[in-house]
Coordinates of C-alpha atoms in Angstrom, one line a residue:
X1 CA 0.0 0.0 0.0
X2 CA 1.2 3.8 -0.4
X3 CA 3.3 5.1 2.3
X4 CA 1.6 6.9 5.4
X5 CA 2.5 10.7 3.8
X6 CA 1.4 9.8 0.3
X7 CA -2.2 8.7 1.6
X8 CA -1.6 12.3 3.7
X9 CA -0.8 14.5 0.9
X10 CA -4.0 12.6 -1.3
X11 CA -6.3 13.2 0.9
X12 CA -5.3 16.8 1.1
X13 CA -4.9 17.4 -2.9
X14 CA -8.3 15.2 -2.9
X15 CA -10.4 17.5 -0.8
X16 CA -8.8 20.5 -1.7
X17 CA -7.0 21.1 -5.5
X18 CA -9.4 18.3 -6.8
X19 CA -12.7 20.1 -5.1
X20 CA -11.7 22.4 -7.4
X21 CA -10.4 21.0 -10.5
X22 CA -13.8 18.8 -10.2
X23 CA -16.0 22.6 -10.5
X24 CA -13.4 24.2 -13.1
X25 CA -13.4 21.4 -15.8
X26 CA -17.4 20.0 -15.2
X27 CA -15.7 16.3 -14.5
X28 CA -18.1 13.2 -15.6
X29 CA -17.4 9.8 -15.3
X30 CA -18.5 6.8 -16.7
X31 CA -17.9 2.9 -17.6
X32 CA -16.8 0.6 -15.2
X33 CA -16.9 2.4 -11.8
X34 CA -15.6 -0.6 -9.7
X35 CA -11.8 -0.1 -9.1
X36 CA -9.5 -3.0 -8.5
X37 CA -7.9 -3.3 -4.9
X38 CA -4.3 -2.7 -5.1
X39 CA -1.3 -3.5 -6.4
X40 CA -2.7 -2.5 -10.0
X41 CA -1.1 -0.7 -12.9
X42 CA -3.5 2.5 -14.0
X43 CA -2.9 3.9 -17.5
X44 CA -4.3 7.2 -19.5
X45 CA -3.9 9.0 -21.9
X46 CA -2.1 12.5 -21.6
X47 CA -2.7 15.5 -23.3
X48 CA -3.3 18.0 -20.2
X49 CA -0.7 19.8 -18.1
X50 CA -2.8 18.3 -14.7
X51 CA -4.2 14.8 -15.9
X52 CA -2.5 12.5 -12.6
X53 CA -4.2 15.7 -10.5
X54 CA -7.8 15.2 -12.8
X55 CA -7.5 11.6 -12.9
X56 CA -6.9 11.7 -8.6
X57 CA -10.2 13.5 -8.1
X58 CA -12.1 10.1 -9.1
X59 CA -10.3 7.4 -8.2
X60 CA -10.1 6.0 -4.5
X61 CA -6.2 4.7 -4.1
X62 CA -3.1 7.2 -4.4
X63 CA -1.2 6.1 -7.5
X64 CA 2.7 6.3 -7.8
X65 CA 3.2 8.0 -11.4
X66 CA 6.0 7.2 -13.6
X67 CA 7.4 10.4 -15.2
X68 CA 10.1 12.4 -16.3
X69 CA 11.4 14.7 -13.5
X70 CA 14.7 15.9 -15.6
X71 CA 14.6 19.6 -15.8
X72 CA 11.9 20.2 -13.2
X73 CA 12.8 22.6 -10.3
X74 CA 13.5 21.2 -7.0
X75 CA 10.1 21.8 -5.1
X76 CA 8.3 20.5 -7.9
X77 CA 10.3 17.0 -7.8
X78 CA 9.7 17.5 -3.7
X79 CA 5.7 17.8 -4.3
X80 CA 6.1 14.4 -6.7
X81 CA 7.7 12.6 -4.4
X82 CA 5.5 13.3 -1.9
X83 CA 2.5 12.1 -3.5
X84 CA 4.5 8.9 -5.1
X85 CA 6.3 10.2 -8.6
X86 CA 9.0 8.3 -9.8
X87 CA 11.2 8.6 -12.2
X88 CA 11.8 7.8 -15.6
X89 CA 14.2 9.2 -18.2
X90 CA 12.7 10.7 -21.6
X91 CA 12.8 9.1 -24.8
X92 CA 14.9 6.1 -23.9
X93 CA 15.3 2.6 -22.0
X94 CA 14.8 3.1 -18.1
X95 CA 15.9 0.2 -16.4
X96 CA 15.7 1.8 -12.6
X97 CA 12.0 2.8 -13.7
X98 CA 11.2 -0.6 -14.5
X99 CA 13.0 -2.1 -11.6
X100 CA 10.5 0.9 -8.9
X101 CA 7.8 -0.5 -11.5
X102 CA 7.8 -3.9 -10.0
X103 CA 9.1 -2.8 -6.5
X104 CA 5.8 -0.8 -6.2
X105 CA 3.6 -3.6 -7.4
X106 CA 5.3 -6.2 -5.1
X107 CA 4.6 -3.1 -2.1
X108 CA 1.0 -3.2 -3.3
X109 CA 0.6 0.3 -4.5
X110 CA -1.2 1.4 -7.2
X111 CA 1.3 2.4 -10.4
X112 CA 0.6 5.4 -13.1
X113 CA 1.9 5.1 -16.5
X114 CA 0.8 7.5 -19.4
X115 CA 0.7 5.1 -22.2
X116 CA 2.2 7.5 -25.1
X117 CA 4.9 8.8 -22.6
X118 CA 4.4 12.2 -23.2
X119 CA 1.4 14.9 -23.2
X120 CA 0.0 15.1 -27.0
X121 CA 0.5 18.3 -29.1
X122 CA -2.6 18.1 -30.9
X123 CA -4.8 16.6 -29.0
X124 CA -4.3 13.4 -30.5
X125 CA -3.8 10.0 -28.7
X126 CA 0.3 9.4 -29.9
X127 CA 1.4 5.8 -30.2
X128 CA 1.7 3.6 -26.8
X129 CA 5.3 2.8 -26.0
X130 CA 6.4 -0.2 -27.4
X131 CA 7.7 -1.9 -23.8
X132 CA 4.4 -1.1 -22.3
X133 CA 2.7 -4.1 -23.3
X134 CA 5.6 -6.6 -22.3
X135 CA 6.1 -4.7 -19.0
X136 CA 2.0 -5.2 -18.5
X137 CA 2.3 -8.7 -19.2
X138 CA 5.2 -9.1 -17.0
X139 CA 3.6 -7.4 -14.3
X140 CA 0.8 -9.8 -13.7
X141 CA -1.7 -7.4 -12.1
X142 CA -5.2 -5.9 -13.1
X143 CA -4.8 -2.9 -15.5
X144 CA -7.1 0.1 -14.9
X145 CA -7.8 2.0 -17.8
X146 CA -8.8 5.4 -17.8
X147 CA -10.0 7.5 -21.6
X148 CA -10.1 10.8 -20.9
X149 CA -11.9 13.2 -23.4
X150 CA -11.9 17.2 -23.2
X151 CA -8.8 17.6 -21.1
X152 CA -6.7 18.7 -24.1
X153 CA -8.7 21.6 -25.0
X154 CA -9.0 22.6 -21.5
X155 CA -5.3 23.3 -21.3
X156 CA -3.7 22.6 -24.7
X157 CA 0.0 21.8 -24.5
X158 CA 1.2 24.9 -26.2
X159 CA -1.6 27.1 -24.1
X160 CA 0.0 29.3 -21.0
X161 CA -3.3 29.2 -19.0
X162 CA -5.9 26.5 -18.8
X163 CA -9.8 27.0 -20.1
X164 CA -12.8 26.0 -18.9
X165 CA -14.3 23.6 -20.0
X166 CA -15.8 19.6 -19.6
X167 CA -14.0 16.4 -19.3
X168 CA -15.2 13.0 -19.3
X169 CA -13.6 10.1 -18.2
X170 CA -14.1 6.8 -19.4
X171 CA -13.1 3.5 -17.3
X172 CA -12.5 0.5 -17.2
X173 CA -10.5 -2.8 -16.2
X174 CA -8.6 -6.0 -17.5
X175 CA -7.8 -8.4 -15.6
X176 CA -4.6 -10.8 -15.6
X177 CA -4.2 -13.0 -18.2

């Protein structure tokens, strides 16, 4: 399960930022409602400067993303750590990422991987990694799957501020083979 200061710092973003986000952006929800208990692996798409924060407003368990911290200032890799971000080097082969990977599985906790690797230009779902199905398989755990629609133009990539505007979330699950 996630560590005592990750569920801390959750709760927090949950009943505060996500409050929030939920009113700014109009978030709806549908599909399959009924989340897996943990260890699972929970993947999205990503085309908005906050998903892991839109995506934490709806779902019950604190999820430990996988994402690039290069170049990101010092209190912002502090603030991911804190709520479970780990790292992963962009654009190429990550070994330590997939060795946290299956550490945080074997803990139980819940891991976050945006399946294209990077927030869309365009708006446009970008081809999934190629690893990520092999590492999935590997895994052995539920996958949680989370389509999220209207969170590009609510902050494009390019933008400097977001929009208002409505996003919808679609979920569901797939189970071990």
């Amino acid at each position: 399960m996630a560590t005592w200061y990750q569920r801390l710092v959750w709760g927090v973003l949950q009943g505060t930022y996500g409050k929030r986000l939920k009113r700014f952006y109009h978030i709806r929800v549908s599909g399959d409602l009924d989340e897996p208990r943990p260890p699972f692996v929970f993947l999205s798409n990503h085309a908005h400067k906050t998903d892991p924060f839109l995506l934490g407003t709806v779902i019950r368990y604190p999820v430990s993303y996988m994402a690039n911290v290069e170049a990101v200032s010092f209190l912002k890799r502090l603030g991911g750590a804190m709520v479970g971000v780990y790292a992963k080097k962009k654009g190429q082969k990550d070994i330590a990422a997939v060795r946290a990977t299956f550490d945080l599985i074997r803990h139980g906790h819940v891991v976050g991987i945006f399946a294209e690797g990077d927030r869309s230009w365009d708006g446009e779902t970008e081809p999934i990694v190629k690893a990520l199905p092999a590492l999935i398989q590997k895994l052995n755990v539920p996958v949680r799957l989370a389509r999220m629609n209207g969170n590009y133009l609510s902050w494009p990539r390019w933008a400097e501020f977001p929009r208002q505007g409505e996003i919808h979330i679609h979920f569901s699950t797939l189970q071990p083979a």
